[in-house]
Amino acid sequence: MKNNKYLFLIVITYFLLGFINIHFALLGLVCMMLPFILLVRNRKKTWCQGYCPRASLISTTGKTTAKFSFKTPKFFIKGQMKWIMLIYFGISLLFITLTTIAVGRGLKPPLEYLRFLIIIPIPFELPQLIEFEGLSPWISHLSYRFYSMMMTTTILGVSLSLIFKPRTWCTICPVSTISGEYIKFMNN
Ligand code: SF4
């Protein structure tokens, strides 16, 4: 099955929704869970093979520089890079979880701004065209942190697609790494 080429509109809509209200960022949780639900159900990478909006995005951006693109480095395809990315993903999720718990318990104020790669603040404030009243600070914190993680991985994916082959991100994508290991485990 081939990825629908217009699925990238979902990614763009997701980031635009963050400009309307950051709490829409939590919709990304669905995107994060679906690949694994399909994986467990079908025992194959159904999401990667047909439904991934990010794959559609990087295929599209990658096409613009396809003529000048470099070969995907070997350490992306067969080396340690996918494990480095998986560790980053794990640290990111741990950071998001622990800081959200700390905000929920009133031990620290919510971080209501974007960061690249967990620690680098982005000097840009999302406009927030509508406000949702009465939400707990931890929900706002979780939303900003989730949006930051999605933004970071999307920037990395698009940048790689512009420099190397369009789907280079897929060689190191944590979803693919976890899915691959799960399939190997189940087949054994
Ligand atoms: S490897 Fe990652 S980016 Fe590529 S299709 Fe699968 S989930 Fe999407």
PDB file of C-alpha atoms and ligand atoms in Angstrom:
ATOM      1  CA  MET A   1       0.000   0.000   0.000  1.00  0.00           C
ATOM      2  CA  LYS A   2       1.293   3.457  -0.887  1.00  0.00           C
ATOM      3  CA  ASN A   3       1.049   6.512   1.345  1.00  0.00           C
ATOM      4  CA  ASN A   4      -1.585   8.939   0.095  1.00  0.00           C
ATOM      5  CA  LYS A   5       0.368  11.922  -1.212  1.00  0.00           C
ATOM      6  CA  TYR A   6      -1.955  14.480   0.405  1.00  0.00           C
ATOM      7  CA  LEU A   7      -1.617  13.114   3.933  1.00  0.00           C
ATOM      8  CA  PHE A   8       0.994  15.817   4.563  1.00  0.00           C
ATOM      9  CA  LEU A   9      -1.926  18.242   4.919  1.00  0.00           C
ATOM     10  CA  ILE A  10      -2.612  16.618   8.284  1.00  0.00           C
ATOM     11  CA  VAL A  11       0.855  17.650   9.496  1.00  0.00           C
ATOM     12  CA  ILE A  12       0.352  21.218   8.304  1.00  0.00           C
ATOM     13  CA  THR A  13      -3.106  21.345   9.899  1.00  0.00           C
ATOM     14  CA  TYR A  14      -1.659  20.039  13.154  1.00  0.00           C
ATOM     15  CA  PHE A  15       0.924  22.823  13.359  1.00  0.00           C
ATOM     16  CA  LEU A  16      -1.602  25.485  12.301  1.00  0.00           C
ATOM     17  CA  LEU A  17      -3.980  24.332  15.031  1.00  0.00           C
ATOM     18  CA  GLY A  18      -1.218  25.160  17.525  1.00  0.00           C
ATOM     19  CA  PHE A  19      -1.535  28.794  16.403  1.00  0.00           C
ATOM     20  CA  ILE A  20      -5.254  28.702  17.191  1.00  0.00           C
ATOM     21  CA  ASN A  21      -4.830  27.038  20.566  1.00  0.00           C
ATOM     22  CA  ILE A  22      -1.861  25.061  21.829  1.00  0.00           C
ATOM     23  CA  HIS A  23      -4.065  22.434  23.465  1.00  0.00           C
ATOM     24  CA  PHE A  24      -4.846  20.996  20.022  1.00  0.00           C
ATOM     25  CA  ALA A  25      -1.259  19.694  20.192  1.00  0.00           C
ATOM     26  CA  LEU A  26      -2.557  16.822  22.285  1.00  0.00           C
ATOM     27  CA  LEU A  27      -4.136  15.414  19.116  1.00  0.00           C
ATOM     28  CA  GLY A  28      -0.567  14.316  18.362  1.00  0.00           C
ATOM     29  CA  LEU A  29      -1.032  11.615  21.002  1.00  0.00           C
ATOM     30  CA  VAL A  30      -3.453   9.890  18.626  1.00  0.00           C
ATOM     31  CA  CYS A  31      -0.843  10.028  15.867  1.00  0.00           C
ATOM     32  CA  MET A  32       1.668   8.536  18.266  1.00  0.00           C
ATOM     33  CA  MET A  33      -0.538   5.668  19.398  1.00  0.00           C
ATOM     34  CA  LEU A  34      -2.061   4.655  16.052  1.00  0.00           C
ATOM     35  CA  PRO A  35       1.138   3.151  14.557  1.00  0.00           C
ATOM     36  CA  PHE A  36       1.491   0.869  17.562  1.00  0.00           C
ATOM     37  CA  ILE A  37      -2.185  -0.134  17.662  1.00  0.00           C
ATOM     38  CA  LEU A  38      -1.971  -1.104  13.975  1.00  0.00           C
ATOM     39  CA  LEU A  39       1.367  -2.836  14.583  1.00  0.00           C
ATOM     40  CA  VAL A  40       0.009  -5.060  17.349  1.00  0.00           C
ATOM     41  CA  ARG A  41      -3.137  -5.808  15.344  1.00  0.00           C
ATOM     42  CA  ASN A  42      -1.484  -6.559  11.995  1.00  0.00           C
ATOM     43  CA  ARG A  43       2.066  -7.516  13.027  1.00  0.00           C
ATOM     44  CA  LYS A  44       3.467  -5.335  10.268  1.00  0.00           C
ATOM     45  CA  LYS A  45       4.255  -1.667   9.719  1.00  0.00           C
ATOM     46  CA  THR A  46       0.783  -0.796   8.445  1.00  0.00           C
ATOM     47  CA  TRP A  47       1.119   2.844   9.517  1.00  0.00           C
ATOM     48  CA  CYS A  48       4.451   3.339   7.753  1.00  0.00           C
ATOM     49  CA  GLN A  49       3.247   1.580   4.636  1.00  0.00           C
ATOM     50  CA  GLY A  50       0.065   3.517   4.099  1.00  0.00           C
ATOM     51  CA  TYR A  51      -1.041   6.114   6.594  1.00  0.00           C
ATOM     52  CA  CYS A  52       1.863   8.174   7.915  1.00  0.00           C
ATOM     53  CA  PRO A  53       1.323  11.918   7.318  1.00  0.00           C
ATOM     54  CA  ARG A  54       4.974  12.676   8.052  1.00  0.00           C
ATOM     55  CA  ALA A  55       6.132  10.237   5.381  1.00  0.00           C
ATOM     56  CA  SER A  56       3.870  12.066   2.945  1.00  0.00           C
ATOM     57  CA  LEU A  57       5.358  15.412   4.050  1.00  0.00           C
ATOM     58  CA  ILE A  58       8.992  14.384   3.673  1.00  0.00           C
ATOM     59  CA  SER A  59       8.300  12.649   0.363  1.00  0.00           C
ATOM     60  CA  THR A  60       6.853  15.950  -0.853  1.00  0.00           C
ATOM     61  CA  THR A  61       9.603  18.231   0.497  1.00  0.00           C
ATOM     62  CA  GLY A  62      12.290  15.774  -0.588  1.00  0.00           C
ATOM     63  CA  LYS A  63      11.096  15.921  -4.180  1.00  0.00           C
ATOM     64  CA  THR A  64      11.977  19.620  -4.400  1.00  0.00           C
ATOM     65  CA  THR A  65      15.704  18.903  -4.041  1.00  0.00           C
ATOM     66  CA  ALA A  66      15.760  15.344  -5.395  1.00  0.00           C
ATOM     67  CA  LYS A  67      18.149  16.236  -8.230  1.00  0.00           C
ATOM     68  CA  PHE A  68      20.825  17.524  -5.850  1.00  0.00           C
ATOM     69  CA  SER A  69      20.303  15.177  -2.917  1.00  0.00           C
ATOM     70  CA  PHE A  70      23.153  13.197  -1.369  1.00  0.00           C
ATOM     71  CA  LYS A  71      23.056   9.481  -0.681  1.00  0.00           C
ATOM     72  CA  THR A  72      21.688   8.586   2.725  1.00  0.00           C
ATOM     73  CA  PRO A  73      24.708   8.013   5.023  1.00  0.00           C
ATOM     74  CA  LYS A  74      25.401   4.361   5.886  1.00  0.00           C
ATOM     75  CA  PHE A  75      25.307   5.034   9.609  1.00  0.00           C
ATOM     76  CA  PHE A  76      21.685   6.084   9.173  1.00  0.00           C
ATOM     77  CA  ILE A  77      20.726   2.883   7.383  1.00  0.00           C
ATOM     78  CA  LYS A  78      22.854   0.310   9.193  1.00  0.00           C
ATOM     79  CA  GLY A  79      24.617   2.186  11.973  1.00  0.00           C
ATOM     80  CA  GLN A  80      23.866   3.600  15.381  1.00  0.00           C
ATOM     81  CA  MET A  81      21.858   6.630  14.323  1.00  0.00           C
ATOM     82  CA  LYS A  82      18.467   4.988  14.804  1.00  0.00           C
ATOM     83  CA  TRP A  83      19.421   4.034  18.371  1.00  0.00           C
ATOM     84  CA  ILE A  84      20.611   7.577  19.090  1.00  0.00           C
ATOM     85  CA  MET A  85      17.271   8.861  17.837  1.00  0.00           C
ATOM     86  CA  LEU A  86      15.408   6.283  19.910  1.00  0.00           C
ATOM     87  CA  ILE A  87      17.307   7.419  23.013  1.00  0.00           C
ATOM     88  CA  TYR A  88      16.440  11.042  22.222  1.00  0.00           C
ATOM     89  CA  PHE A  89      12.787  10.027  21.850  1.00  0.00           C
ATOM     90  CA  GLY A  90      12.878   8.153  25.181  1.00  0.00           C
ATOM     91  CA  ILE A  91      14.535  11.076  26.994  1.00  0.00           C
ATOM     92  CA  SER A  92      12.012  13.456  25.462  1.00  0.00           C
ATOM     93  CA  LEU A  93       9.064  11.383  26.644  1.00  0.00           C
ATOM     94  CA  LEU A  94      10.604  10.989  30.106  1.00  0.00           C
ATOM     95  CA  PHE A  95      11.210  14.754  30.330  1.00  0.00           C
ATOM     96  CA  ILE A  96       7.648  15.478  29.211  1.00  0.00           C
ATOM     97  CA  THR A  97       6.184  13.004  31.704  1.00  0.00           C
ATOM     98  CA  LEU A  98       8.273  14.056  34.718  1.00  0.00           C
ATOM     99  CA  THR A  99       7.880  17.795  34.166  1.00  0.00           C
ATOM    100  CA  THR A 100       4.126  17.416  33.580  1.00  0.00           C
ATOM    101  CA  ILE A 101       3.821  15.532  36.891  1.00  0.00           C
ATOM    102  CA  ALA A 102       5.897  18.248  38.620  1.00  0.00           C
ATOM    103  CA  VAL A 103       3.647  20.996  37.191  1.00  0.00           C
ATOM    104  CA  GLY A 104       0.534  19.016  38.158  1.00  0.00           C
ATOM    105  CA  ARG A 105       1.802  18.754  41.742  1.00  0.00           C
ATOM    106  CA  GLY A 106       2.580  22.464  41.851  1.00  0.00           C
ATOM    107  CA  LEU A 107       6.354  21.924  42.167  1.00  0.00           C
ATOM    108  CA  LYS A 108       7.231  24.005  39.110  1.00  0.00           C
ATOM    109  CA  PRO A 109       5.498  26.497  36.814  1.00  0.00           C
ATOM    110  CA  PRO A 110       4.408  25.337  33.349  1.00  0.00           C
ATOM    111  CA  LEU A 111       6.815  25.976  30.455  1.00  0.00           C
ATOM    112  CA  GLU A 112       4.532  27.810  28.053  1.00  0.00           C
ATOM    113  CA  TYR A 113       6.879  28.257  25.130  1.00  0.00           C
ATOM    114  CA  LEU A 114       8.442  26.069  22.442  1.00  0.00           C
ATOM    115  CA  ARG A 115      11.806  24.346  22.621  1.00  0.00           C
ATOM    116  CA  PHE A 116      13.858  22.632  19.935  1.00  0.00           C
ATOM    117  CA  LEU A 117      15.582  19.368  20.942  1.00  0.00           C
ATOM    118  CA  ILE A 118      14.163  19.609  24.491  1.00  0.00           C
ATOM    119  CA  ILE A 119      16.500  22.393  25.682  1.00  0.00           C
ATOM    120  CA  ILE A 120      16.804  25.135  23.042  1.00  0.00           C
ATOM    121  CA  PRO A 121      14.111  27.818  23.501  1.00  0.00           C
ATOM    122  CA  ILE A 122      12.477  29.084  20.299  1.00  0.00           C
ATOM    123  CA  PRO A 123      12.188  32.900  20.346  1.00  0.00           C
ATOM    124  CA  PHE A 124       8.690  32.867  18.911  1.00  0.00           C
ATOM    125  CA  GLU A 125       5.379  33.034  20.698  1.00  0.00           C
ATOM    126  CA  LEU A 126       2.447  31.096  19.273  1.00  0.00           C
ATOM    127  CA  PRO A 127      -0.384  33.637  18.809  1.00  0.00           C
ATOM    128  CA  GLN A 128      -3.239  31.646  20.460  1.00  0.00           C
ATOM    129  CA  LEU A 129      -6.222  32.964  18.516  1.00  0.00           C
ATOM    130  CA  ILE A 130      -8.753  31.420  20.900  1.00  0.00           C
ATOM    131  CA  GLU A 131      -8.494  30.740  24.625  1.00  0.00           C
ATOM    132  CA  PHE A 132      -9.802  27.699  26.487  1.00  0.00           C
ATOM    133  CA  GLU A 133     -10.831  28.755  29.977  1.00  0.00           C
ATOM    134  CA  GLY A 134     -10.286  26.778  33.165  1.00  0.00           C
ATOM    135  CA  LEU A 135      -7.711  24.242  32.013  1.00  0.00           C
ATOM    136  CA  SER A 136      -5.093  23.101  34.514  1.00  0.00           C
ATOM    137  CA  PRO A 137      -1.536  24.423  33.990  1.00  0.00           C
ATOM    138  CA  TRP A 138      -0.193  20.880  33.536  1.00  0.00           C
ATOM    139  CA  ILE A 139      -2.389  20.441  30.443  1.00  0.00           C
ATOM    140  CA  SER A 140      -0.896  23.595  28.890  1.00  0.00           C
ATOM    141  CA  HIS A 141       2.606  22.426  29.838  1.00  0.00           C
ATOM    142  CA  LEU A 142       2.000  18.999  28.281  1.00  0.00           C
ATOM    143  CA  SER A 143       0.589  20.625  25.132  1.00  0.00           C
ATOM    144  CA  TYR A 144       3.621  22.904  24.648  1.00  0.00           C
ATOM    145  CA  ARG A 145       6.034  20.073  25.305  1.00  0.00           C
ATOM    146  CA  PHE A 146       4.227  17.755  22.895  1.00  0.00           C
ATOM    147  CA  TYR A 147       4.055  20.396  20.192  1.00  0.00           C
ATOM    148  CA  SER A 148       7.807  21.041  20.714  1.00  0.00           C
ATOM    149  CA  MET A 149       8.609  17.355  20.272  1.00  0.00           C
ATOM    150  CA  MET A 150       6.501  17.084  17.112  1.00  0.00           C
ATOM    151  CA  MET A 151       8.059  20.298  15.786  1.00  0.00           C
ATOM    152  CA  THR A 152      11.601  19.058  16.484  1.00  0.00           C
ATOM    153  CA  THR A 153      11.131  15.712  14.767  1.00  0.00           C
ATOM    154  CA  THR A 154       9.345  17.344  11.824  1.00  0.00           C
ATOM    155  CA  ILE A 155      12.151  19.887  11.343  1.00  0.00           C
ATOM    156  CA  LEU A 156      14.708  17.052  11.486  1.00  0.00           C
ATOM    157  CA  GLY A 157      12.698  14.938   9.041  1.00  0.00           C
ATOM    158  CA  VAL A 158      12.188  17.763   6.548  1.00  0.00           C
ATOM    159  CA  SER A 159      15.843  18.886   6.780  1.00  0.00           C
ATOM    160  CA  LEU A 160      17.058  15.343   6.115  1.00  0.00           C
ATOM    161  CA  SER A 161      14.657  15.046   3.168  1.00  0.00           C
ATOM    162  CA  LEU A 162      16.126  18.195   1.638  1.00  0.00           C
ATOM    163  CA  ILE A 163      19.748  17.075   2.035  1.00  0.00           C
ATOM    164  CA  PHE A 164      19.506  13.342   1.453  1.00  0.00           C
ATOM    165  CA  LYS A 165      16.897  11.024  -0.092  1.00  0.00           C
ATOM    166  CA  PRO A 166      13.309  12.065   0.748  1.00  0.00           C
ATOM    167  CA  ARG A 167      12.538   9.250   3.208  1.00  0.00           C
ATOM    168  CA  THR A 168      15.877   9.401   5.079  1.00  0.00           C
ATOM    169  CA  TRP A 169      14.052  10.234   8.326  1.00  0.00           C
ATOM    170  CA  CYS A 170      12.272   6.873   8.087  1.00  0.00           C
ATOM    171  CA  THR A 171      15.627   5.069   8.467  1.00  0.00           C
ATOM    172  CA  ILE A 172      16.037   6.509  11.974  1.00  0.00           C
ATOM    173  CA  CYS A 173      12.428   7.181  12.983  1.00  0.00           C
ATOM    174  CA  PRO A 174      11.785   5.795  16.496  1.00  0.00           C
ATOM    175  CA  VAL A 175       8.393   4.431  15.415  1.00  0.00           C
ATOM    176  CA  SER A 176      10.094   2.376  12.726  1.00  0.00           C
ATOM    177  CA  THR A 177      12.843   1.179  15.090  1.00  0.00           C
ATOM    178  CA  ILE A 178      10.380   0.072  17.776  1.00  0.00           C
ATOM    179  CA  SER A 179       8.098  -1.539  15.166  1.00  0.00           C
ATOM    180  CA  GLY A 180      11.028  -3.406  13.605  1.00  0.00           C
ATOM    181  CA  GLU A 181      12.141  -4.775  16.961  1.00  0.00           C
ATOM    182  CA  TYR A 182       8.580  -5.761  17.861  1.00  0.00           C
ATOM    183  CA  ILE A 183       8.124  -7.658  14.582  1.00  0.00           C
ATOM    184  CA  LYS A 184      11.486  -9.406  15.044  1.00  0.00           C
ATOM    185  CA  PHE A 185      10.508 -10.370  18.597  1.00  0.00           C
ATOM    186  CA  MET A 186       7.105 -11.714  17.520  1.00  0.00           C
ATOM    187  CA  ASN A 187       8.607 -13.694  14.647  1.00  0.00           C
ATOM    188  CA  ASN A 188      11.059 -15.339  17.012  1.00  0.00           C
TER     189      ASN A 188
HETATM  190  S1  SF4 B   1       9.248   5.431   9.709  1.00  0.00           S
HETATM  191 FE1  SF4 B   1       8.297   7.090  10.898  1.00  0.00          FE
HETATM  192  S2  SF4 B   1       8.093   8.777   9.456  1.00  0.00           S
HETATM  193 FE2  SF4 B   1       8.501   6.963   8.256  1.00  0.00          FE
HETATM  194  S3  SF4 B   1       6.526   6.172   7.677  1.00  0.00           S
HETATM  195 FE3  SF4 B   1       7.045   5.155   9.597  1.00  0.00          FE
HETATM  196  S4  SF4 B   1       6.224   6.403  11.227  1.00  0.00           S
HETATM  197 FE4  SF4 B   1       6.199   7.619   9.371  1.00  0.00          FE
END
